[in-house]
Amino acid sequence: YSVNPHGDGVVVCGSPDEVGSDWNLGGIDGFDVKMPHSNGGWTLYNREIYKDWTFMKQKHTVWAHLALGAPDQLRQRAAWALHQILPIAVIEGFSPETEIWTSYYDIFVRNAFGNYRDVLREVSYNNLMGEWLSFVGNTAVQAGIDRDGRVVYPDENYAREVMQLFSVGLFQLNMDGTKKLENGEPIPTYTNDDVMSYSRAWTGFSANIYRGNNEPDGNFGGLRNDPMWIDRRVFQLYQ
């Protein structure tokens, strides 16, 4: 149980594997991520406030402190390697938040010695990946027709990238890594029809409502730190 900036009680829960701080260990630093506003709330992100890039450096400071100083260096290096396969970046080059980015990287730290399918599932439900590859808010064709009479096909960006970059790749391969050939040409692993069909699976993904015990995000209006949920009202239920 916690209290938000407005004095209201909210039920909170931690991030995966989050534990309480042990002050006896030392080296625990706090980070302020918002400025109080005169109306009792919190300011939206103002580029003038962050013009010295102070808040932009927080995520890098936290990452560097752990990646370079943690005792489990093999896990940290495996996490870094996984992150190179499934990278994201700051949209429009500006993001003063810290927690959402470190939480994304924690996916790789948690699963460094696990199963790649688990990594891909967690990444796919992450808001930052949903924004980066534009499938958050993706809706089924019928949902668009029911809403305003327009035929809008699902965004195909993530459907294509999850196959091309994150899993099977562009061409079928032999066991020695060379490309399989048919009539002298490489055999594709998927077609544009496959991409269109697969894009229907990435519909309905939506941000969770805000809860306490999280870094405020005044510009977003939802909760980026928790996994997205699938809104069945706009999910493609049929082929």
Tab-separated table of N, CA and C in Angstrom, residues 81-221:
chain	number	residue	atom	x	y	z
A	81	ALA	N	24.489	-9.802	-24.880
A	81	ALA	CA	24.436	-10.449	-26.195
A	81	ALA	C	22.986	-10.591	-26.667
A	82	LEU	N	22.081	-10.973	-25.771
A	82	LEU	CA	20.664	-11.095	-26.142
A	82	LEU	C	20.088	-9.738	-26.525
A	83	HIS	N	20.508	-8.707	-25.830
A	83	HIS	CA	20.007	-7.362	-26.121
A	83	HIS	C	20.420	-6.901	-27.514
A	84	GLN	N	21.548	-7.392	-28.016
A	84	GLN	CA	21.975	-7.027	-29.367
A	84	GLN	C	21.082	-7.662	-30.428
A	85	ILE	N	20.427	-8.772	-30.068
A	85	ILE	CA	19.503	-9.420	-31.002
A	85	ILE	C	18.147	-8.735	-30.983
A	86	LEU	N	17.727	-8.238	-29.824
A	86	LEU	CA	16.396	-7.665	-29.639
A	86	LEU	C	16.501	-6.237	-29.122
A	87	PRO	N	17.132	-5.345	-29.879
A	87	PRO	CA	17.344	-3.984	-29.383
A	87	PRO	C	16.120	-3.093	-29.574
A	88	ILE	N	16.065	-2.043	-28.796
A	88	ILE	CA	15.087	-0.979	-28.980
A	88	ILE	C	15.834	0.342	-28.864
A	89	ALA	N	15.174	1.421	-29.171
A	89	ALA	CA	15.804	2.730	-29.065
A	89	ALA	C	14.765	3.759	-28.652
A	90	VAL	N	15.249	4.917	-28.250
A	90	VAL	CA	14.368	5.995	-27.822
A	90	VAL	C	13.709	6.617	-29.041
A	91	ILE	N	12.383	6.610	-29.072
A	91	ILE	CA	11.655	7.227	-30.176
A	91	ILE	C	11.808	8.741	-30.095
A	92	GLU	N	12.144	9.372	-31.191
A	92	GLU	CA	12.372	10.811	-31.298
A	92	GLU	C	13.579	11.258	-30.473
A	93	GLY	N	14.398	10.309	-30.004
A	93	GLY	CA	15.654	10.663	-29.355
A	93	GLY	C	15.546	11.289	-27.990
A	94	PHE	N	14.388	11.205	-27.314
A	94	PHE	CA	14.237	11.877	-26.023
A	94	PHE	C	13.381	11.038	-25.094
A	95	SER	N	13.944	10.606	-23.973
A	95	SER	CA	13.191	9.842	-22.982
A	95	SER	C	13.879	9.967	-21.629
A	96	PRO	N	13.354	10.805	-20.740
A	96	PRO	CA	13.993	10.978	-19.434
A	96	PRO	C	13.667	9.861	-18.450
A	97	GLU	N	12.775	8.912	-18.819
A	97	GLU	CA	12.443	7.835	-17.904
A	97	GLU	C	13.637	6.906	-17.700
A	98	THR	N	13.633	6.231	-16.565
A	98	THR	CA	14.702	5.285	-16.242
A	98	THR	C	14.169	3.879	-16.061
A	99	GLU	N	13.127	3.726	-15.246
A	99	GLU	CA	12.669	2.407	-14.841
A	99	GLU	C	12.196	1.550	-16.008
A	100	ILE	N	11.489	2.149	-16.955
A	100	ILE	CA	10.961	1.349	-18.058
A	100	ILE	C	12.086	0.743	-18.908
A	101	TRP	N	13.184	1.467	-19.031
A	101	TRP	CA	14.294	0.981	-19.848
A	101	TRP	C	15.088	-0.093	-19.109
A	102	THR	N	15.336	0.123	-17.819
A	102	THR	CA	16.051	-0.897	-17.060
A	102	THR	C	15.201	-2.155	-16.907
A	103	SER	N	13.880	-2.001	-16.817
A	103	SER	CA	12.994	-3.168	-16.735
A	103	SER	C	13.050	-3.979	-18.027
A	104	TYR	N	13.142	-3.286	-19.162
A	104	TYR	CA	13.264	-4.004	-20.435
A	104	TYR	C	14.562	-4.809	-20.462
A	105	TYR	N	15.640	-4.198	-20.028
A	105	TYR	CA	16.922	-4.899	-20.039
A	105	TYR	C	16.926	-6.071	-19.061
A	106	ASP	N	16.150	-5.947	-17.974
A	106	ASP	CA	16.061	-7.032	-16.994
A	106	ASP	C	15.499	-8.314	-17.593
A	107	ILE	N	14.741	-8.189	-18.691
A	107	ILE	CA	14.235	-9.396	-19.367
A	107	ILE	C	15.401	-10.300	-19.748
A	108	PHE	N	16.461	-9.708	-20.255
A	108	PHE	CA	17.612	-10.488	-20.714
A	108	PHE	C	18.457	-10.986	-19.545
A	109	VAL	N	18.526	-10.186	-18.491
A	109	VAL	CA	19.264	-10.625	-17.306
A	109	VAL	C	18.569	-11.827	-16.669
A	110	ARG	N	17.238	-11.756	-16.550
A	110	ARG	CA	16.475	-12.860	-15.949
A	110	ARG	C	16.588	-14.138	-16.758
A	111	ASN	N	16.572	-13.993	-18.084
A	111	ASN	CA	16.515	-15.161	-18.966
A	111	ASN	C	17.841	-15.463	-19.647
A	112	ALA	N	18.923	-14.946	-19.105
A	112	ALA	CA	20.234	-15.091	-19.757
A	112	ALA	C	20.604	-16.548	-19.989
A	113	PHE	N	20.222	-17.429	-19.066
A	113	PHE	CA	20.563	-18.847	-19.194
A	113	PHE	C	19.311	-19.691	-19.417
A	114	GLY	N	18.249	-19.061	-19.886
A	114	GLY	CA	16.985	-19.759	-20.059
A	114	GLY	C	16.681	-20.098	-21.498
A	115	ASN	N	15.412	-19.995	-21.845
A	115	ASN	CA	14.918	-20.388	-23.155
A	115	ASN	C	14.651	-19.143	-23.995
A	116	TYR	N	15.101	-19.160	-25.246
A	116	TYR	CA	14.910	-17.986	-26.111
A	116	TYR	C	13.430	-17.699	-26.349
A	117	ARG	N	12.602	-18.725	-26.334
A	117	ARG	CA	11.164	-18.507	-26.504
A	117	ARG	C	10.613	-17.647	-25.370
A	118	ASP	N	11.091	-17.882	-24.149
A	118	ASP	CA	10.654	-17.063	-23.017
A	118	ASP	C	11.080	-15.611	-23.201
A	119	VAL	N	12.296	-15.415	-23.697
A	119	VAL	CA	12.787	-14.056	-23.964
A	119	VAL	C	11.887	-13.366	-24.984
A	120	LEU	N	11.598	-14.058	-26.077
A	120	LEU	CA	10.801	-13.465	-27.150
A	120	LEU	C	9.382	-13.165	-26.682
A	121	ARG	N	8.825	-14.020	-25.821
A	121	ARG	CA	7.482	-13.767	-25.305
A	121	ARG	C	7.470	-12.506	-24.424
A	122	GLU	N	8.416	-12.398	-23.509
A	122	GLU	CA	8.452	-11.223	-22.634
A	122	GLU	C	8.694	-9.942	-23.423
A	123	VAL	N	9.596	-10.011	-24.389
A	123	VAL	CA	9.873	-8.841	-25.230
A	123	VAL	C	8.626	-8.424	-25.997
A	124	SER	N	7.879	-9.399	-26.502
A	124	SER	CA	6.697	-9.109	-27.315
A	124	SER	C	5.580	-8.460	-26.508
A	125	TYR	N	5.541	-8.709	-25.209
A	125	TYR	CA	4.535	-8.094	-24.351
A	125	TYR	C	5.021	-6.789	-23.731
A	126	ASN	N	6.230	-6.376	-24.051
A	126	ASN	CA	6.786	-5.160	-23.470
A	126	ASN	C	6.316	-3.928	-24.231
A	127	ASN	N	5.908	-2.896	-23.510
A	127	ASN	CA	5.395	-1.675	-24.136
A	127	ASN	C	6.419	-0.996	-25.036
A	128	LEU	N	7.677	-0.990	-24.621
A	128	LEU	CA	8.684	-0.301	-25.417
A	128	LEU	C	8.872	-0.965	-26.774
A	129	MET	N	8.844	-2.293	-26.809
A	129	MET	CA	8.929	-2.978	-28.097
A	129	MET	C	7.657	-2.728	-28.905
A	130	GLY	N	6.509	-2.706	-28.224
A	130	GLY	CA	5.259	-2.421	-28.921
A	130	GLY	C	5.248	-1.060	-29.579
A	131	GLU	N	5.883	-0.081	-28.918
A	131	GLU	CA	5.985	1.263	-29.496
A	131	GLU	C	7.040	1.308	-30.597
A	132	TRP	N	8.175	0.675	-30.333
A	132	TRP	CA	9.306	0.735	-31.265
A	132	TRP	C	8.953	0.102	-32.614
A	133	LEU	N	8.253	-1.034	-32.582
A	133	LEU	CA	7.883	-1.719	-33.824
A	133	LEU	C	6.382	-1.618	-34.102
A	134	SER	N	5.757	-0.650	-33.493
A	134	SER	CA	4.438	-0.093	-33.870
A	134	SER	C	3.266	-1.080	-33.885
A	135	PHE	N	3.281	-2.069	-32.968
A	135	PHE	CA	2.111	-2.949	-32.922
A	135	PHE	C	1.239	-2.706	-31.703
A	136	VAL	N	1.665	-1.847	-30.763
A	136	VAL	CA	0.792	-1.497	-29.645
A	136	VAL	C	-0.402	-0.712	-30.204
A	137	GLY	N	-1.596	-1.089	-29.820
A	137	GLY	CA	-2.789	-0.440	-30.356
A	137	GLY	C	-3.246	-1.009	-31.688
A	138	ASN	N	-2.574	-2.059	-32.181
A	138	ASN	CA	-2.949	-2.703	-33.435
A	138	ASN	C	-4.346	-3.331	-33.301
A	139	THR	N	-5.196	-3.143	-34.286
A	139	THR	CA	-6.564	-3.664	-34.192
A	139	THR	C	-6.907	-4.549	-35.392
A	140	ALA	N	-7.855	-5.440	-35.173
A	140	ALA	CA	-8.333	-6.311	-36.236
A	140	ALA	C	-9.116	-5.505	-37.270
A	141	VAL	N	-9.213	-6.039	-38.484
A	141	VAL	CA	-9.941	-5.360	-39.554
A	141	VAL	C	-11.391	-5.122	-39.153
A	142	GLN	N	-12.024	-6.149	-38.609
A	142	GLN	CA	-13.442	-6.026	-38.252
A	142	GLN	C	-13.661	-4.986	-37.166
A	143	ALA	N	-12.692	-4.853	-36.265
A	143	ALA	CA	-12.816	-3.854	-35.204
A	143	ALA	C	-12.856	-2.445	-35.780
A	144	GLY	N	-12.052	-2.195	-36.819
A	144	GLY	CA	-12.077	-0.891	-37.470
A	144	GLY	C	-13.386	-0.629	-38.188
A	145	ILE	N	-13.914	-1.663	-38.824
A	145	ILE	CA	-15.199	-1.515	-39.513
A	145	ILE	C	-16.309	-1.225	-38.511
A	146	ASP	N	-16.297	-1.957	-37.391
A	146	ASP	CA	-17.328	-1.749	-36.370
A	146	ASP	C	-17.215	-0.374	-35.733
A	147	ARG	N	-15.977	0.145	-35.609
A	147	ARG	CA	-15.754	1.411	-34.922
A	147	ARG	C	-16.180	2.606	-35.768
A	148	ASP	N	-15.668	2.689	-36.979
A	148	ASP	CA	-15.973	3.870	-37.792
A	148	ASP	C	-16.204	3.546	-39.270
A	149	GLY	N	-16.412	2.271	-39.594
A	149	GLY	CA	-16.727	1.902	-40.971
A	149	GLY	C	-15.541	1.837	-41.900
A	150	ARG	N	-14.340	2.017	-41.386
A	150	ARG	CA	-13.147	2.000	-42.241
A	150	ARG	C	-12.486	0.630	-42.218
A	151	VAL	N	-11.918	0.247	-43.359
A	151	VAL	CA	-11.144	-0.986	-43.447
A	151	VAL	C	-9.667	-0.632	-43.250
A	152	VAL	N	-9.117	-1.001	-42.087
A	152	VAL	CA	-7.713	-0.739	-41.778
A	152	VAL	C	-7.060	-2.063	-41.417
A	153	TYR	N	-6.076	-2.452	-42.206
A	153	TYR	CA	-5.408	-3.724	-41.956
A	153	TYR	C	-4.389	-3.580	-40.823
A	154	PRO	N	-4.138	-4.658	-40.078
A	154	PRO	CA	-3.172	-4.599	-38.974
A	154	PRO	C	-1.785	-4.201	-39.456
A	155	ASP	N	-1.087	-3.468	-38.599
A	155	ASP	CA	0.293	-3.089	-38.891
A	155	ASP	C	1.147	-4.357	-39.005
A	156	GLU	N	1.978	-4.434	-40.047
A	156	GLU	CA	2.752	-5.647	-40.314
A	156	GLU	C	4.197	-5.562	-39.840
A	157	ASN	N	4.553	-4.459	-39.221
A	157	ASN	CA	5.953	-4.226	-38.872
A	157	ASN	C	6.524	-5.315	-37.972
A	158	TYR	N	5.867	-5.570	-36.849
A	158	TYR	CA	6.416	-6.551	-35.906
A	158	TYR	C	6.308	-7.971	-36.462
A	159	ALA	N	5.231	-8.257	-37.164
A	159	ALA	CA	5.079	-9.582	-37.766
A	159	ALA	C	6.257	-9.907	-38.684
A	160	ARG	N	6.721	-8.906	-39.410
A	160	ARG	CA	7.850	-9.109	-40.318
A	160	ARG	C	9.168	-9.194	-39.540
A	161	GLU	N	9.358	-8.281	-38.603
A	161	GLU	CA	10.637	-8.228	-37.897
A	161	GLU	C	10.850	-9.426	-36.985
A	162	VAL	N	9.769	-9.946	-36.377
A	162	VAL	CA	9.946	-11.075	-35.467
A	162	VAL	C	10.406	-12.316	-36.236
A	163	MET	N	10.069	-12.394	-37.509
A	163	MET	CA	10.564	-13.498	-38.329
A	163	MET	C	11.927	-13.177	-38.935
A	164	GLN	N	12.058	-11.997	-39.518
A	164	GLN	CA	13.280	-11.645	-40.231
A	164	GLN	C	14.473	-11.458	-39.298
A	165	LEU	N	14.274	-10.726	-38.200
A	165	LEU	CA	15.389	-10.357	-37.330
A	165	LEU	C	15.480	-11.172	-36.052
A	166	PHE	N	14.337	-11.619	-35.524
A	166	PHE	CA	14.341	-12.221	-34.193
A	166	PHE	C	14.248	-13.736	-34.192
A	167	SER	N	14.015	-14.361	-35.351
A	167	SER	CA	13.869	-15.819	-35.315
A	167	SER	C	14.397	-16.493	-36.581
A	168	VAL	N	13.532	-16.778	-37.556
A	168	VAL	CA	13.907	-17.677	-38.657
A	168	VAL	C	14.796	-17.047	-39.718
A	169	GLY	N	14.822	-15.722	-39.823
A	169	GLY	CA	15.647	-15.076	-40.833
A	169	GLY	C	14.994	-15.075	-42.206
A	170	LEU	N	15.692	-14.528	-43.171
A	170	LEU	CA	15.132	-14.359	-44.511
A	170	LEU	C	15.114	-15.643	-45.336
A	171	PHE	N	16.154	-16.474	-45.168
A	171	PHE	CA	16.294	-17.644	-46.049
A	171	PHE	C	16.460	-18.930	-45.231
A	172	GLN	N	15.960	-20.032	-45.810
A	172	GLN	CA	16.160	-21.334	-45.194
A	172	GLN	C	17.639	-21.713	-45.271
A	173	LEU	N	18.123	-22.366	-44.212
A	173	LEU	CA	19.545	-22.694	-44.126
A	173	LEU	C	19.762	-24.193	-43.985
A	174	ASN	N	20.917	-24.641	-44.468
A	174	ASN	CA	21.366	-26.001	-44.208
A	174	ASN	C	21.973	-26.071	-42.816
A	175	MET	N	22.260	-27.288	-42.360
A	175	MET	CA	22.811	-27.463	-41.025
A	175	MET	C	24.173	-26.795	-40.866
A	176	ASP	N	24.891	-26.573	-41.968
A	176	ASP	CA	26.202	-25.921	-41.874
A	176	ASP	C	26.108	-24.410	-42.007
A	177	GLY	N	24.863	-23.883	-42.063
A	177	GLY	CA	24.684	-22.435	-42.114
A	177	GLY	C	24.610	-21.854	-43.509
A	178	THR	N	24.842	-22.656	-44.528
A	178	THR	CA	24.726	-22.165	-45.904
A	178	THR	C	23.253	-22.126	-46.318
A	179	LYS	N	22.945	-21.310	-47.316
A	179	LYS	CA	21.558	-21.157	-47.754
A	179	LYS	C	21.105	-22.355	-48.593
A	180	LYS	N	19.872	-22.782	-48.349
A	180	LYS	CA	19.268	-23.790	-49.204
A	180	LYS	C	18.891	-23.151	-50.535
A	181	LEU	N	19.105	-23.885	-51.620
A	181	LEU	CA	18.863	-23.340	-52.956
A	181	LEU	C	17.813	-24.151	-53.696
A	182	GLU	N	17.071	-23.455	-54.551
A	182	GLU	CA	16.125	-24.092	-55.460
A	182	GLU	C	16.275	-23.409	-56.814
A	183	ASN	N	16.687	-24.190	-57.812
A	183	ASN	CA	16.997	-23.620	-59.137
A	183	ASN	C	18.046	-22.518	-59.025
A	184	GLY	N	18.981	-22.712	-58.103
A	184	GLY	CA	20.087	-21.775	-57.942
A	184	GLY	C	19.768	-20.543	-57.104
A	185	GLU	N	18.538	-20.431	-56.618
A	185	GLU	CA	18.142	-19.256	-55.834
A	185	GLU	C	17.859	-19.650	-54.383
A	186	PRO	N	18.182	-18.756	-53.425
A	186	PRO	CA	17.892	-19.040	-52.014
A	186	PRO	C	16.386	-19.208	-51.798
A	187	ILE	N	16.013	-20.105	-50.891
A	187	ILE	CA	14.608	-20.368	-50.599
A	187	ILE	C	14.171	-19.480	-49.426
A	188	PRO	N	13.197	-18.599	-49.645
A	188	PRO	CA	12.740	-17.723	-48.546
A	188	PRO	C	12.098	-18.533	-47.428
A	189	THR	N	12.178	-18.025	-46.212
A	189	THR	CA	11.537	-18.699	-45.082
A	189	THR	C	10.070	-18.302	-44.953
A	190	TYR	N	9.698	-17.185	-45.557
A	190	TYR	CA	8.300	-16.743	-45.486
A	190	TYR	C	7.998	-15.845	-46.680
A	191	THR	N	6.717	-15.611	-46.924
A	191	THR	CA	6.272	-14.763	-48.030
A	191	THR	C	5.505	-13.563	-47.470
A	192	ASN	N	5.148	-12.642	-48.326
A	192	ASN	CA	4.342	-11.499	-47.897
A	192	ASN	C	2.971	-11.933	-47.386
A	193	ASP	N	2.441	-13.017	-47.957
A	193	ASP	CA	1.168	-13.545	-47.463
A	193	ASP	C	1.311	-14.030	-46.018
A	194	ASP	N	2.458	-14.632	-45.698
A	194	ASP	CA	2.705	-15.067	-44.329
A	194	ASP	C	2.747	-13.873	-43.379
A	195	VAL	N	3.373	-12.792	-43.817
A	195	VAL	CA	3.461	-11.585	-42.988
A	195	VAL	C	2.065	-11.023	-42.726
A	196	MET	N	1.253	-10.923	-43.774
A	196	MET	CA	-0.109	-10.394	-43.615
A	196	MET	C	-0.925	-11.250	-42.656
A	197	SER	N	-0.788	-12.565	-42.780
A	197	SER	CA	-1.535	-13.468	-41.908
A	197	SER	C	-1.032	-13.377	-40.470
A	198	TYR	N	0.282	-13.353	-40.303
A	198	TYR	CA	0.892	-13.320	-38.974
A	198	TYR	C	0.591	-12.008	-38.247
A	199	SER	N	0.416	-10.919	-38.994
A	199	SER	CA	0.153	-9.623	-38.360
A	199	SER	C	-1.139	-9.641	-37.558
A	200	ARG	N	-2.055	-10.542	-37.910
A	200	ARG	CA	-3.325	-10.625	-37.175
A	200	ARG	C	-3.106	-11.106	-35.745
A	201	ALA	N	-2.024	-11.849	-35.534
A	201	ALA	CA	-1.729	-12.329	-34.179
A	201	ALA	C	-1.287	-11.193	-33.263
A	202	TRP	N	-0.799	-10.108	-33.859
A	202	TRP	CA	-0.276	-8.989	-33.060
A	202	TRP	C	-1.292	-7.857	-32.988
A	203	THR	N	-2.542	-8.210	-32.804
A	203	THR	CA	-3.600	-7.215	-32.622
A	203	THR	C	-4.092	-7.271	-31.177
A	204	GLY	N	-4.647	-6.158	-30.720
A	204	GLY	CA	-5.221	-6.093	-29.380
A	204	GLY	C	-4.253	-5.734	-28.278
A	205	PHE	N	-2.963	-5.632	-28.558
A	205	PHE	CA	-1.985	-5.332	-27.514
A	205	PHE	C	-2.162	-3.893	-27.026
A	206	SER	N	-2.371	-3.742	-25.722
A	206	SER	CA	-2.671	-2.434	-25.138
A	206	SER	C	-1.910	-2.252	-23.828
A	207	ALA	N	-1.614	-1.000	-23.500
A	207	ALA	CA	-0.913	-0.699	-22.250
A	207	ALA	C	-1.853	-0.889	-21.062
A	208	ASN	N	-1.291	-1.357	-19.958
A	208	ASN	CA	-2.062	-1.498	-18.731
A	208	ASN	C	-2.350	-0.143	-18.112
A	209	ILE	N	-3.386	-0.082	-17.265
A	209	ILE	CA	-3.689	1.165	-16.562
A	209	ILE	C	-2.619	1.415	-15.507
A	210	TYR	N	-2.456	2.658	-15.157
A	210	TYR	CA	-1.397	3.023	-14.210
A	210	TYR	C	-1.700	2.497	-12.812
A	211	ARG	N	-0.654	2.078	-12.118
A	211	ARG	CA	-0.745	1.684	-10.712
A	211	ARG	C	0.386	2.372	-9.953
A	212	GLY	N	0.361	2.247	-8.648
A	212	GLY	CA	1.390	2.871	-7.829
A	212	GLY	C	2.713	2.137	-7.901
A	213	ASN	N	3.696	2.675	-7.189
A	213	ASN	CA	5.035	2.071	-7.089
A	213	ASN	C	5.726	1.987	-8.440
A	214	ASN	N	5.450	2.969	-9.293
A	214	ASN	CA	6.081	3.023	-10.604
A	214	ASN	C	6.489	4.448	-10.916
A	215	GLU	N	7.500	4.555	-11.748
A	215	GLU	CA	7.942	5.856	-12.218
A	215	GLU	C	6.817	6.520	-13.007
A	216	PRO	N	6.367	7.709	-12.589
A	216	PRO	CA	5.270	8.375	-13.317
A	216	PRO	C	5.653	8.647	-14.766
A	217	ASP	N	4.660	8.608	-15.624
A	217	ASP	CA	4.882	8.842	-17.052
A	217	ASP	C	3.756	9.726	-17.554
A	218	GLY	N	3.903	11.020	-17.350
A	218	GLY	CA	2.828	11.953	-17.622
A	218	GLY	C	2.400	12.036	-19.068
A	219	ASN	N	3.296	11.735	-19.997
A	219	ASN	CA	2.964	11.874	-21.414
A	219	ASN	C	2.301	10.635	-21.997
A	220	PHE	N	2.367	9.514	-21.276
A	220	PHE	CA	1.935	8.255	-21.882
A	220	PHE	C	0.482	7.922	-21.582
A	221	GLY	N	0.057	8.121	-20.346
A	221	GLY	CA	-1.330	7.858	-20.001
A	221	GLY	C	-1.617	6.407	-19.665
